[in-house]
JSON list of C-alpha atoms in Angstrom, two decimals:
[
{"chain": "I", "resi": 1, "resn": "UNK", "atom": "CA", "xyz": [89.52, 90.53, 125.86]},
{"chain": "I", "resi": 2, "resn": "UNK", "atom": "CA", "xyz": [89.45, 89.14, 122.38]},
{"chain": "I", "resi": 3, "resn": "UNK", "atom": "CA", "xyz": [92.37, 89.94, 120.10]},
{"chain": "I", "resi": 4, "resn": "UNK", "atom": "CA", "xyz": [92.67, 89.57, 116.36]},
{"chain": "I", "resi": 5, "resn": "UNK", "atom": "CA", "xyz": [96.07, 89.31, 114.72]},
{"chain": "I", "resi": 6, "resn": "UNK", "atom": "CA", "xyz": [96.97, 89.80, 111.10]},
{"chain": "I", "resi": 7, "resn": "UNK", "atom": "CA", "xyz": [100.66, 89.08, 110.79]},
{"chain": "I", "resi": 8, "resn": "UNK", "atom": "CA", "xyz": [101.07, 90.16, 107.17]},
{"chain": "I", "resi": 9, "resn": "UNK", "atom": "CA", "xyz": [101.13, 93.96, 106.89]},
{"chain": "I", "resi": 10, "resn": "UNK", "atom": "CA", "xyz": [101.39, 93.81, 103.11]},
{"chain": "I", "resi": 11, "resn": "UNK", "atom": "CA", "xyz": [101.14, 91.21, 100.36]},
{"chain": "I", "resi": 12, "resn": "UNK", "atom": "CA", "xyz": [101.34, 91.16, 96.58]},
{"chain": "I", "resi": 13, "resn": "UNK", "atom": "CA", "xyz": [99.74, 88.90, 94.01]},
{"chain": "I", "resi": 14, "resn": "UNK", "atom": "CA", "xyz": [99.83, 88.70, 90.26]},
{"chain": "I", "resi": 15, "resn": "UNK", "atom": "CA", "xyz": [96.56, 89.31, 88.46]},
{"chain": "I", "resi": 16, "resn": "UNK", "atom": "CA", "xyz": [94.63, 86.03, 87.96]},
{"chain": "I", "resi": 17, "resn": "UNK", "atom": "CA", "xyz": [96.68, 84.27, 90.64]},
{"chain": "I", "resi": 18, "resn": "UNK", "atom": "CA", "xyz": [95.52, 83.11, 94.07]},
{"chain": "I", "resi": 19, "resn": "UNK", "atom": "CA", "xyz": [96.50, 84.70, 97.37]},
{"chain": "I", "resi": 20, "resn": "UNK", "atom": "CA", "xyz": [95.80, 83.80, 100.99]},
{"chain": "I", "resi": 21, "resn": "UNK", "atom": "CA", "xyz": [95.59, 86.33, 103.81]},
{"chain": "I", "resi": 22, "resn": "UNK", "atom": "CA", "xyz": [96.13, 85.09, 107.35]},
{"chain": "I", "resi": 23, "resn": "UNK", "atom": "CA", "xyz": [94.22, 85.89, 110.51]},
{"chain": "I", "resi": 24, "resn": "UNK", "atom": "CA", "xyz": [94.39, 84.41, 113.99]},
{"chain": "I", "resi": 25, "resn": "UNK", "atom": "CA", "xyz": [92.33, 85.32, 117.00]},
{"chain": "I", "resi": 26, "resn": "UNK", "atom": "CA", "xyz": [92.25, 84.67, 120.70]},
{"chain": "I", "resi": 27, "resn": "UNK", "atom": "CA", "xyz": [89.03, 83.94, 122.54]},
{"chain": "I", "resi": 28, "resn": "UNK", "atom": "CA", "xyz": [87.66, 81.75, 125.31]},
{"chain": "I", "resi": 29, "resn": "UNK", "atom": "CA", "xyz": [84.20, 81.70, 123.79]},
{"chain": "I", "resi": 30, "resn": "UNK", "atom": "CA", "xyz": [82.81, 78.85, 121.75]},
{"chain": "I", "resi": 31, "resn": "UNK", "atom": "CA", "xyz": [80.19, 80.72, 119.76]},
{"chain": "I", "resi": 32, "resn": "UNK", "atom": "CA", "xyz": [81.16, 83.70, 117.67]},
{"chain": "I", "resi": 33, "resn": "UNK", "atom": "CA", "xyz": [81.31, 85.16, 114.19]},
{"chain": "I", "resi": 34, "resn": "UNK", "atom": "CA", "xyz": [84.27, 85.99, 112.00]},
{"chain": "I", "resi": 35, "resn": "UNK", "atom": "CA", "xyz": [84.37, 88.44, 109.14]},
{"chain": "I", "resi": 36, "resn": "UNK", "atom": "CA", "xyz": [86.61, 89.75, 106.43]},
{"chain": "I", "resi": 37, "resn": "UNK", "atom": "CA", "xyz": [86.14, 93.36, 105.40]},
{"chain": "I", "resi": 38, "resn": "UNK", "atom": "CA", "xyz": [87.72, 95.09, 102.44]},
{"chain": "I", "resi": 39, "resn": "UNK", "atom": "CA", "xyz": [88.72, 98.75, 102.56]},
{"chain": "I", "resi": 40, "resn": "UNK", "atom": "CA", "xyz": [89.65, 100.14, 99.12]},
{"chain": "I", "resi": 41, "resn": "UNK", "atom": "CA", "xyz": [91.32, 103.54, 98.70]},
{"chain": "I", "resi": 42, "resn": "UNK", "atom": "CA", "xyz": [87.90, 105.17, 99.05]},
{"chain": "I", "resi": 43, "resn": "UNK", "atom": "CA", "xyz": [88.10, 103.94, 102.69]},
{"chain": "I", "resi": 44, "resn": "UNK", "atom": "CA", "xyz": [84.59, 102.45, 102.53]},
{"chain": "I", "resi": 45, "resn": "UNK", "atom": "CA", "xyz": [84.36, 99.27, 104.61]},
{"chain": "I", "resi": 46, "resn": "UNK", "atom": "CA", "xyz": [82.87, 96.49, 102.51]},
{"chain": "I", "resi": 47, "resn": "UNK", "atom": "CA", "xyz": [81.83, 93.12, 103.89]},
{"chain": "I", "resi": 48, "resn": "UNK", "atom": "CA", "xyz": [83.56, 90.36, 101.94]},
{"chain": "I", "resi": 49, "resn": "UNK", "atom": "CA", "xyz": [82.57, 87.20, 103.78]},
{"chain": "I", "resi": 50, "resn": "UNK", "atom": "CA", "xyz": [81.36, 85.97, 107.15]},
{"chain": "I", "resi": 51, "resn": "UNK", "atom": "CA", "xyz": [81.64, 82.68, 109.02]},
{"chain": "I", "resi": 52, "resn": "UNK", "atom": "CA", "xyz": [79.67, 81.34, 111.96]},
{"chain": "I", "resi": 53, "resn": "UNK", "atom": "CA", "xyz": [81.90, 79.46, 114.38]},
{"chain": "I", "resi": 54, "resn": "UNK", "atom": "CA", "xyz": [79.36, 76.69, 114.89]},
{"chain": "I", "resi": 55, "resn": "UNK", "atom": "CA", "xyz": [79.44, 75.84, 111.19]},
{"chain": "I", "resi": 56, "resn": "UNK", "atom": "CA", "xyz": [82.18, 73.47, 110.14]},
{"chain": "I", "resi": 57, "resn": "UNK", "atom": "CA", "xyz": [81.76, 74.19, 106.46]},
{"chain": "I", "resi": 58, "resn": "UNK", "atom": "CA", "xyz": [83.95, 76.98, 105.19]},
{"chain": "I", "resi": 59, "resn": "UNK", "atom": "CA", "xyz": [82.12, 80.00, 103.80]},
{"chain": "I", "resi": 60, "resn": "UNK", "atom": "CA", "xyz": [82.46, 80.86, 100.11]},
{"chain": "I", "resi": 61, "resn": "UNK", "atom": "CA", "xyz": [81.43, 83.94, 98.16]},
{"chain": "I", "resi": 62, "resn": "UNK", "atom": "CA", "xyz": [82.33, 83.71, 94.48]},
{"chain": "I", "resi": 63, "resn": "UNK", "atom": "CA", "xyz": [86.14, 84.11, 94.27]},
{"chain": "I", "resi": 64, "resn": "UNK", "atom": "CA", "xyz": [86.47, 84.53, 98.02]},
{"chain": "I", "resi": 65, "resn": "UNK", "atom": "CA", "xyz": [86.64, 81.62, 100.44]},
{"chain": "I", "resi": 66, "resn": "UNK", "atom": "CA", "xyz": [87.85, 81.05, 103.96]},
{"chain": "I", "resi": 67, "resn": "UNK", "atom": "CA", "xyz": [89.78, 78.33, 105.73]},
{"chain": "I", "resi": 68, "resn": "UNK", "atom": "CA", "xyz": [88.34, 78.26, 109.23]},
{"chain": "I", "resi": 69, "resn": "UNK", "atom": "CA", "xyz": [90.29, 76.18, 111.73]},
{"chain": "I", "resi": 70, "resn": "UNK", "atom": "CA", "xyz": [88.44, 76.55, 115.02]},
{"chain": "I", "resi": 71, "resn": "UNK", "atom": "CA", "xyz": [90.84, 74.56, 117.16]},
{"chain": "I", "resi": 72, "resn": "UNK", "atom": "CA", "xyz": [93.78, 76.55, 115.84]},
{"chain": "I", "resi": 73, "resn": "UNK", "atom": "CA", "xyz": [91.78, 79.81, 116.02]},
{"chain": "I", "resi": 74, "resn": "UNK", "atom": "CA", "xyz": [92.73, 80.58, 112.47]},
{"chain": "I", "resi": 75, "resn": "UNK", "atom": "CA", "xyz": [90.60, 82.25, 109.80]},
{"chain": "I", "resi": 76, "resn": "UNK", "atom": "CA", "xyz": [92.39, 82.82, 106.51]},
{"chain": "I", "resi": 77, "resn": "UNK", "atom": "CA", "xyz": [90.94, 84.39, 103.38]},
{"chain": "I", "resi": 78, "resn": "UNK", "atom": "CA", "xyz": [91.67, 82.99, 99.95]},
{"chain": "I", "resi": 79, "resn": "UNK", "atom": "CA", "xyz": [91.15, 85.13, 96.89]},
{"chain": "I", "resi": 80, "resn": "UNK", "atom": "CA", "xyz": [91.13, 83.20, 93.64]},
{"chain": "I", "resi": 81, "resn": "UNK", "atom": "CA", "xyz": [91.65, 84.68, 90.15]},
{"chain": "I", "resi": 82, "resn": "UNK", "atom": "CA", "xyz": [92.80, 87.97, 91.67]},
{"chain": "I", "resi": 83, "resn": "UNK", "atom": "CA", "xyz": [91.61, 91.12, 89.93]},
{"chain": "I", "resi": 84, "resn": "UNK", "atom": "CA", "xyz": [92.98, 94.65, 89.97]},
{"chain": "I", "resi": 85, "resn": "UNK", "atom": "CA", "xyz": [89.87, 95.74, 91.85]},
{"chain": "I", "resi": 86, "resn": "UNK", "atom": "CA", "xyz": [90.81, 93.44, 94.71]},
{"chain": "I", "resi": 87, "resn": "UNK", "atom": "CA", "xyz": [93.65, 95.78, 95.68]},
{"chain": "I", "resi": 88, "resn": "UNK", "atom": "CA", "xyz": [92.73, 97.14, 99.11]},
{"chain": "I", "resi": 89, "resn": "UNK", "atom": "CA", "xyz": [93.28, 96.81, 102.82]},
{"chain": "I", "resi": 90, "resn": "UNK", "atom": "CA", "xyz": [91.70, 93.68, 104.22]},
{"chain": "I", "resi": 91, "resn": "UNK", "atom": "CA", "xyz": [90.59, 93.50, 107.84]},
{"chain": "I", "resi": 92, "resn": "UNK", "atom": "CA", "xyz": [89.73, 90.40, 109.79]},
{"chain": "I", "resi": 93, "resn": "UNK", "atom": "CA", "xyz": [87.13, 90.91, 112.52]},
{"chain": "I", "resi": 94, "resn": "UNK", "atom": "CA", "xyz": [85.67, 88.94, 115.43]},
{"chain": "I", "resi": 95, "resn": "UNK", "atom": "CA", "xyz": [82.31, 89.28, 117.09]},
{"chain": "I", "resi": 96, "resn": "UNK", "atom": "CA", "xyz": [80.91, 87.36, 120.03]},
{"chain": "I", "resi": 97, "resn": "UNK", "atom": "CA", "xyz": [77.59, 85.59, 119.57]},
{"chain": "I", "resi": 98, "resn": "UNK", "atom": "CA", "xyz": [76.65, 86.59, 123.10]},
{"chain": "I", "resi": 99, "resn": "UNK", "atom": "CA", "xyz": [77.74, 90.18, 123.01]},
{"chain": "I", "resi": 100, "resn": "UNK", "atom": "CA", "xyz": [76.87, 92.02, 119.84]},
{"chain": "I", "resi": 101, "resn": "UNK", "atom": "CA", "xyz": [78.25, 95.26, 121.14]},
{"chain": "I", "resi": 102, "resn": "UNK", "atom": "CA", "xyz": [81.44, 95.45, 119.22]},
{"chain": "I", "resi": 103, "resn": "UNK", "atom": "CA", "xyz": [83.72, 94.07, 116.61]},
{"chain": "I", "resi": 104, "resn": "UNK", "atom": "CA", "xyz": [87.37, 93.43, 117.26]},
{"chain": "I", "resi": 105, "resn": "UNK", "atom": "CA", "xyz": [89.46, 94.21, 114.21]},
{"chain": "I", "resi": 106, "resn": "UNK", "atom": "CA", "xyz": [92.92, 93.15, 113.21]},
{"chain": "I", "resi": 107, "resn": "UNK", "atom": "CA", "xyz": [95.45, 95.72, 112.04]},
{"chain": "I", "resi": 108, "resn": "UNK", "atom": "CA", "xyz": [94.89, 94.90, 108.39]},
{"chain": "I", "resi": 109, "resn": "UNK", "atom": "CA", "xyz": [96.77, 93.50, 105.40]},
{"chain": "I", "resi": 110, "resn": "UNK", "atom": "CA", "xyz": [97.41, 95.67, 102.39]},
{"chain": "I", "resi": 111, "resn": "UNK", "atom": "CA", "xyz": [96.94, 93.65, 99.20]},
{"chain": "I", "resi": 112, "resn": "UNK", "atom": "CA", "xyz": [98.63, 94.80, 96.01]},
{"chain": "I", "resi": 113, "resn": "UNK", "atom": "CA", "xyz": [97.56, 93.27, 92.70]},
{"chain": "I", "resi": 114, "resn": "UNK", "atom": "CA", "xyz": [100.10, 93.41, 89.89]},
{"chain": "I", "resi": 115, "resn": "UNK", "atom": "CA", "xyz": [98.90, 93.49, 86.27]},
{"chain": "B", "resi": 1, "resn": "UNK", "atom": "CA", "xyz": [68.45, 100.85, 98.87]},
{"chain": "B", "resi": 2, "resn": "UNK", "atom": "CA", "xyz": [70.36, 103.44, 100.90]},
{"chain": "B", "resi": 3, "resn": "UNK", "atom": "CA", "xyz": [73.14, 102.12, 103.08]},
{"chain": "B", "resi": 4, "resn": "UNK", "atom": "CA", "xyz": [74.65, 103.82, 106.07]},
{"chain": "B", "resi": 5, "resn": "UNK", "atom": "CA", "xyz": [75.19, 107.50, 105.38]},
{"chain": "B", "resi": 6, "resn": "UNK", "atom": "CA", "xyz": [77.69, 109.71, 107.10]},
{"chain": "B", "resi": 7, "resn": "UNK", "atom": "CA", "xyz": [78.28, 113.39, 106.81]},
{"chain": "B", "resi": 8, "resn": "UNK", "atom": "CA", "xyz": [80.34, 115.30, 106.39]},
{"chain": "B", "resi": 9, "resn": "UNK", "atom": "CA", "xyz": [82.79, 113.07, 104.55]},
{"chain": "B", "resi": 10, "resn": "UNK", "atom": "CA", "xyz": [85.65, 115.40, 105.38]},
{"chain": "B", "resi": 11, "resn": "UNK", "atom": "CA", "xyz": [85.85, 117.82, 108.29]},
{"chain": "B", "resi": 12, "resn": "UNK", "atom": "CA", "xyz": [88.62, 120.25, 109.14]},
{"chain": "B", "resi": 13, "resn": "UNK", "atom": "CA", "xyz": [88.74, 121.84, 112.55]},
{"chain": "B", "resi": 14, "resn": "UNK", "atom": "CA", "xyz": [91.23, 123.95, 114.43]},
{"chain": "B", "resi": 15, "resn": "UNK", "atom": "CA", "xyz": [92.37, 122.93, 117.88]},
{"chain": "B", "resi": 16, "resn": "UNK", "atom": "CA", "xyz": [89.78, 123.83, 120.49]},
{"chain": "B", "resi": 17, "resn": "UNK", "atom": "CA", "xyz": [86.80, 123.75, 118.13]},
{"chain": "B", "resi": 18, "resn": "UNK", "atom": "CA", "xyz": [83.95, 121.28, 118.23]},
{"chain": "B", "resi": 19, "resn": "UNK", "atom": "CA", "xyz": [83.39, 118.51, 115.70]},
{"chain": "B", "resi": 20, "resn": "UNK", "atom": "CA", "xyz": [79.97, 116.99, 115.01]},
{"chain": "B", "resi": 21, "resn": "UNK", "atom": "CA", "xyz": [79.78, 113.82, 112.96]},
{"chain": "B", "resi": 22, "resn": "UNK", "atom": "CA", "xyz": [76.45, 112.50, 111.73]},
{"chain": "B", "resi": 23, "resn": "UNK", "atom": "CA", "xyz": [75.35, 108.99, 110.90]},
{"chain": "B", "resi": 24, "resn": "UNK", "atom": "CA", "xyz": [72.09, 107.82, 109.38]},
{"chain": "B", "resi": 25, "resn": "UNK", "atom": "CA", "xyz": [71.77, 104.04, 109.70]},
{"chain": "B", "resi": 26, "resn": "UNK", "atom": "CA", "xyz": [70.30, 101.69, 107.16]},
{"chain": "B", "resi": 27, "resn": "UNK", "atom": "CA", "xyz": [66.54, 102.12, 107.09]},
{"chain": "B", "resi": 28, "resn": "UNK", "atom": "CA", "xyz": [65.03, 99.84, 109.70]},
{"chain": "B", "resi": 29, "resn": "UNK", "atom": "CA", "xyz": [68.25, 99.39, 111.67]},
{"chain": "B", "resi": 30, "resn": "UNK", "atom": "CA", "xyz": [67.98, 100.36, 115.30]},
{"chain": "B", "resi": 31, "resn": "UNK", "atom": "CA", "xyz": [71.56, 99.68, 116.41]},
{"chain": "B", "resi": 32, "resn": "UNK", "atom": "CA", "xyz": [74.40, 102.09, 115.71]},
{"chain": "B", "resi": 33, "resn": "UNK", "atom": "CA", "xyz": [78.11, 101.72, 116.38]},
{"chain": "B", "resi": 34, "resn": "UNK", "atom": "CA", "xyz": [80.95, 104.20, 116.12]},
{"chain": "B", "resi": 35, "resn": "UNK", "atom": "CA", "xyz": [84.55, 103.25, 115.39]},
{"chain": "B", "resi": 36, "resn": "UNK", "atom": "CA", "xyz": [87.74, 105.24, 115.05]},
{"chain": "B", "resi": 37, "resn": "UNK", "atom": "CA", "xyz": [90.54, 104.40, 112.67]},
{"chain": "B", "resi": 38, "resn": "UNK", "atom": "CA", "xyz": [93.90, 106.02, 113.23]},
{"chain": "B", "resi": 39, "resn": "UNK", "atom": "CA", "xyz": [96.38, 106.09, 110.33]},
{"chain": "B", "resi": 40, "resn": "UNK", "atom": "CA", "xyz": [97.87, 102.67, 109.53]},
{"chain": "B", "resi": 41, "resn": "UNK", "atom": "CA", "xyz": [95.64, 100.95, 112.11]},
{"chain": "B", "resi": 42, "resn": "UNK", "atom": "CA", "xyz": [92.48, 98.90, 112.21]},
{"chain": "B", "resi": 43, "resn": "UNK", "atom": "CA", "xyz": [89.14, 100.13, 113.48]},
{"chain": "B", "resi": 44, "resn": "UNK", "atom": "CA", "xyz": [88.68, 100.52, 117.22]},
{"chain": "B", "resi": 45, "resn": "UNK", "atom": "CA", "xyz": [85.28, 100.33, 118.82]},
{"chain": "B", "resi": 46, "resn": "UNK", "atom": "CA", "xyz": [84.07, 103.48, 120.55]},
{"chain": "B", "resi": 47, "resn": "UNK", "atom": "CA", "xyz": [80.37, 103.25, 121.39]},
{"chain": "B", "resi": 48, "resn": "UNK", "atom": "CA", "xyz": [77.21, 101.26, 120.74]},
{"chain": "B", "resi": 49, "resn": "UNK", "atom": "CA", "xyz": [73.79, 102.89, 120.81]},
{"chain": "B", "resi": 50, "resn": "UNK", "atom": "CA", "xyz": [70.20, 101.91, 120.36]},
{"chain": "B", "resi": 51, "resn": "UNK", "atom": "CA", "xyz": [67.46, 104.46, 119.92]},
{"chain": "B", "resi": 52, "resn": "UNK", "atom": "CA", "xyz": [67.77, 106.99, 122.78]},
{"chain": "B", "resi": 53, "resn": "UNK", "atom": "CA", "xyz": [70.09, 104.72, 124.75]},
{"chain": "B", "resi": 54, "resn": "UNK", "atom": "CA", "xyz": [73.83, 104.25, 125.08]},
{"chain": "B", "resi": 55, "resn": "UNK", "atom": "CA", "xyz": [74.41, 100.53, 125.51]},
{"chain": "B", "resi": 56, "resn": "UNK", "atom": "CA", "xyz": [78.19, 100.32, 125.61]},
{"chain": "B", "resi": 57, "resn": "UNK", "atom": "CA", "xyz": [80.60, 103.25, 125.66]},
{"chain": "B", "resi": 58, "resn": "UNK", "atom": "CA", "xyz": [83.63, 101.35, 126.86]},
{"chain": "B", "resi": 59, "resn": "UNK", "atom": "CA", "xyz": [85.72, 102.54, 123.91]},
{"chain": "B", "resi": 60, "resn": "UNK", "atom": "CA", "xyz": [84.95, 106.22, 124.28]},
{"chain": "B", "resi": 61, "resn": "UNK", "atom": "CA", "xyz": [87.54, 108.56, 125.75]},
{"chain": "B", "resi": 62, "resn": "UNK", "atom": "CA", "xyz": [86.33, 109.76, 129.14]},
{"chain": "B", "resi": 63, "resn": "UNK", "atom": "CA", "xyz": [86.46, 113.41, 128.25]},
{"chain": "B", "resi": 64, "resn": "UNK", "atom": "CA", "xyz": [85.39, 115.56, 125.32]},
{"chain": "B", "resi": 65, "resn": "UNK", "atom": "CA", "xyz": [83.61, 112.75, 123.44]},
{"chain": "B", "resi": 66, "resn": "UNK", "atom": "CA", "xyz": [79.88, 112.08, 123.52]},
{"chain": "B", "resi": 67, "resn": "UNK", "atom": "CA", "xyz": [77.37, 110.26, 121.35]},
{"chain": "B", "resi": 68, "resn": "UNK", "atom": "CA", "xyz": [73.64, 110.18, 120.97]},
{"chain": "B", "resi": 69, "resn": "UNK", "atom": "CA", "xyz": [71.03, 108.42, 118.86]},
{"chain": "B", "resi": 70, "resn": "UNK", "atom": "CA", "xyz": [67.76, 110.31, 119.29]},
{"chain": "B", "resi": 71, "resn": "UNK", "atom": "CA", "xyz": [64.34, 108.93, 118.59]},
{"chain": "B", "resi": 72, "resn": "UNK", "atom": "CA", "xyz": [64.22, 111.01, 115.42]},
{"chain": "B", "resi": 73, "resn": "UNK", "atom": "CA", "xyz": [67.17, 111.89, 113.28]},
{"chain": "B", "resi": 74, "resn": "UNK", "atom": "CA", "xyz": [70.72, 110.66, 112.86]},
{"chain": "B", "resi": 75, "resn": "UNK", "atom": "CA", "xyz": [73.19, 109.52, 115.42]},
{"chain": "B", "resi": 76, "resn": "UNK", "atom": "CA", "xyz": [75.69, 112.21, 116.41]},
{"chain": "B", "resi": 77, "resn": "UNK", "atom": "CA", "xyz": [79.27, 111.77, 117.57]},
{"chain": "B", "resi": 78, "resn": "UNK", "atom": "CA", "xyz": [80.43, 114.97, 119.20]},
{"chain": "B", "resi": 79, "resn": "UNK", "atom": "CA", "xyz": [84.01, 115.88, 119.98]},
{"chain": "B", "resi": 80, "resn": "UNK", "atom": "CA", "xyz": [84.54, 118.99, 122.03]},
{"chain": "B", "resi": 81, "resn": "UNK", "atom": "CA", "xyz": [87.75, 121.03, 122.12]},
{"chain": "B", "resi": 82, "resn": "UNK", "atom": "CA", "xyz": [89.42, 118.90, 119.48]},
{"chain": "B", "resi": 83, "resn": "UNK", "atom": "CA", "xyz": [93.15, 118.21, 119.62]},
{"chain": "B", "resi": 84, "resn": "UNK", "atom": "CA", "xyz": [95.49, 117.04, 116.87]},
{"chain": "B", "resi": 85, "resn": "UNK", "atom": "CA", "xyz": [95.35, 113.49, 118.20]},
{"chain": "B", "resi": 86, "resn": "UNK", "atom": "CA", "xyz": [91.66, 113.38, 117.31]},
{"chain": "B", "resi": 87, "resn": "UNK", "atom": "CA", "xyz": [92.58, 113.41, 113.62]},
{"chain": "B", "resi": 88, "resn": "UNK", "atom": "CA", "xyz": [91.32, 110.09, 112.29]},
{"chain": "B", "resi": 89, "resn": "UNK", "atom": "CA", "xyz": [88.64, 108.44, 110.21]},
{"chain": "B", "resi": 90, "resn": "UNK", "atom": "CA", "xyz": [85.41, 107.89, 112.14]},
{"chain": "B", "resi": 91, "resn": "UNK", "atom": "CA", "xyz": [83.17, 105.11, 110.92]},
{"chain": "B", "resi": 92, "resn": "UNK", "atom": "CA", "xyz": [79.59, 104.47, 111.78]},
{"chain": "B", "resi": 93, "resn": "UNK", "atom": "CA", "xyz": [77.98, 101.06, 111.37]},
{"chain": "B", "resi": 94, "resn": "UNK", "atom": "CA", "xyz": [74.46, 99.81, 111.86]},
{"chain": "B", "resi": 95, "resn": "UNK", "atom": "CA", "xyz": [72.72, 96.50, 112.32]},
{"chain": "B", "resi": 96, "resn": "UNK", "atom": "CA", "xyz": [69.11, 95.39, 112.53]},
{"chain": "B", "resi": 97, "resn": "UNK", "atom": "CA", "xyz": [67.52, 94.74, 115.89]},
{"chain": "B", "resi": 98, "resn": "UNK", "atom": "CA", "xyz": [66.59, 91.15, 115.28]},
{"chain": "B", "resi": 99, "resn": "UNK", "atom": "CA", "xyz": [67.90, 88.62, 112.79]},
{"chain": "B", "resi": 100, "resn": "UNK", "atom": "CA", "xyz": [71.39, 89.03, 111.33]},
{"chain": "B", "resi": 101, "resn": "UNK", "atom": "CA", "xyz": [72.23, 91.40, 114.13]},
{"chain": "B", "resi": 102, "resn": "UNK", "atom": "CA", "xyz": [75.69, 89.99, 114.07]},
{"chain": "B", "resi": 103, "resn": "UNK", "atom": "CA", "xyz": [76.59, 91.68, 110.80]},
{"chain": "B", "resi": 104, "resn": "UNK", "atom": "CA", "xyz": [77.38, 95.36, 110.83]},
{"chain": "B", "resi": 105, "resn": "UNK", "atom": "CA", "xyz": [77.08, 97.54, 107.74]},
{"chain": "B", "resi": 106, "resn": "UNK", "atom": "CA", "xyz": [79.52, 100.38, 107.57]},
{"chain": "B", "resi": 107, "resn": "UNK", "atom": "CA", "xyz": [79.21, 103.90, 106.29]},
{"chain": "B", "resi": 108, "resn": "UNK", "atom": "CA", "xyz": [81.88, 105.61, 104.19]},
{"chain": "B", "resi": 109, "resn": "UNK", "atom": "CA", "xyz": [83.42, 107.33, 107.19]},
{"chain": "B", "resi": 110, "resn": "UNK", "atom": "CA", "xyz": [84.18, 110.91, 108.15]},
{"chain": "B", "resi": 111, "resn": "UNK", "atom": "CA", "xyz": [87.80, 112.04, 107.89]},
{"chain": "B", "resi": 112, "resn": "UNK", "atom": "CA", "xyz": [88.52, 114.52, 110.63]},
{"chain": "B", "resi": 113, "resn": "UNK", "atom": "CA", "xyz": [91.61, 116.68, 110.36]},
{"chain": "B", "resi": 114, "resn": "UNK", "atom": "CA", "xyz": [92.56, 118.88, 113.27]},
{"chain": "B", "resi": 115, "resn": "UNK", "atom": "CA", "xyz": [94.94, 121.70, 112.41]}
]
């Protein structure tokens, strides 16, 4: 079974600074999708960014970008120019391209943003 | 542009009662997924349904839990004879049946508290 590991339970960043959240995963598949979801205090799950494994180019969405290292099975999220509204739990998730049935989520990283 | 809707947002039950959680997917989405989030943990897959069919229930407890997605109306997650360990946030997600099926859109969740 696929596993997703987020080794940083909690991180802090100063407003306007850059922070990187780590995620590693374990799979024997070659085709899959990776996601970062944000869960603010409202507990709503918000899609931040997604990456197709077959694409070598790292995905970018405004201030959010990923560093996808397929061989290392690593998928980190970089948040540039951090804002107070970025404070939330961040979950990394894996989904097979052949089996859309489920996501596998990591345990989450709590991001604090200091003014 | 309604997203995934869940109700109720908060539900309090006493041990032994039944809990019914409702999920209306994004308009046009025919795939529904239920996840459970225990405190301080990531989301865990429970069940995947298409209209009138359960596709994958590998994450559902064998007893007391059931799910349905009828031809008309919302998807229902039903928990019979609730126990304190059922206290959690229950998230529903949906995806379209064709393109971009790999991305799931989450509802705001239902917080179940069992007294």
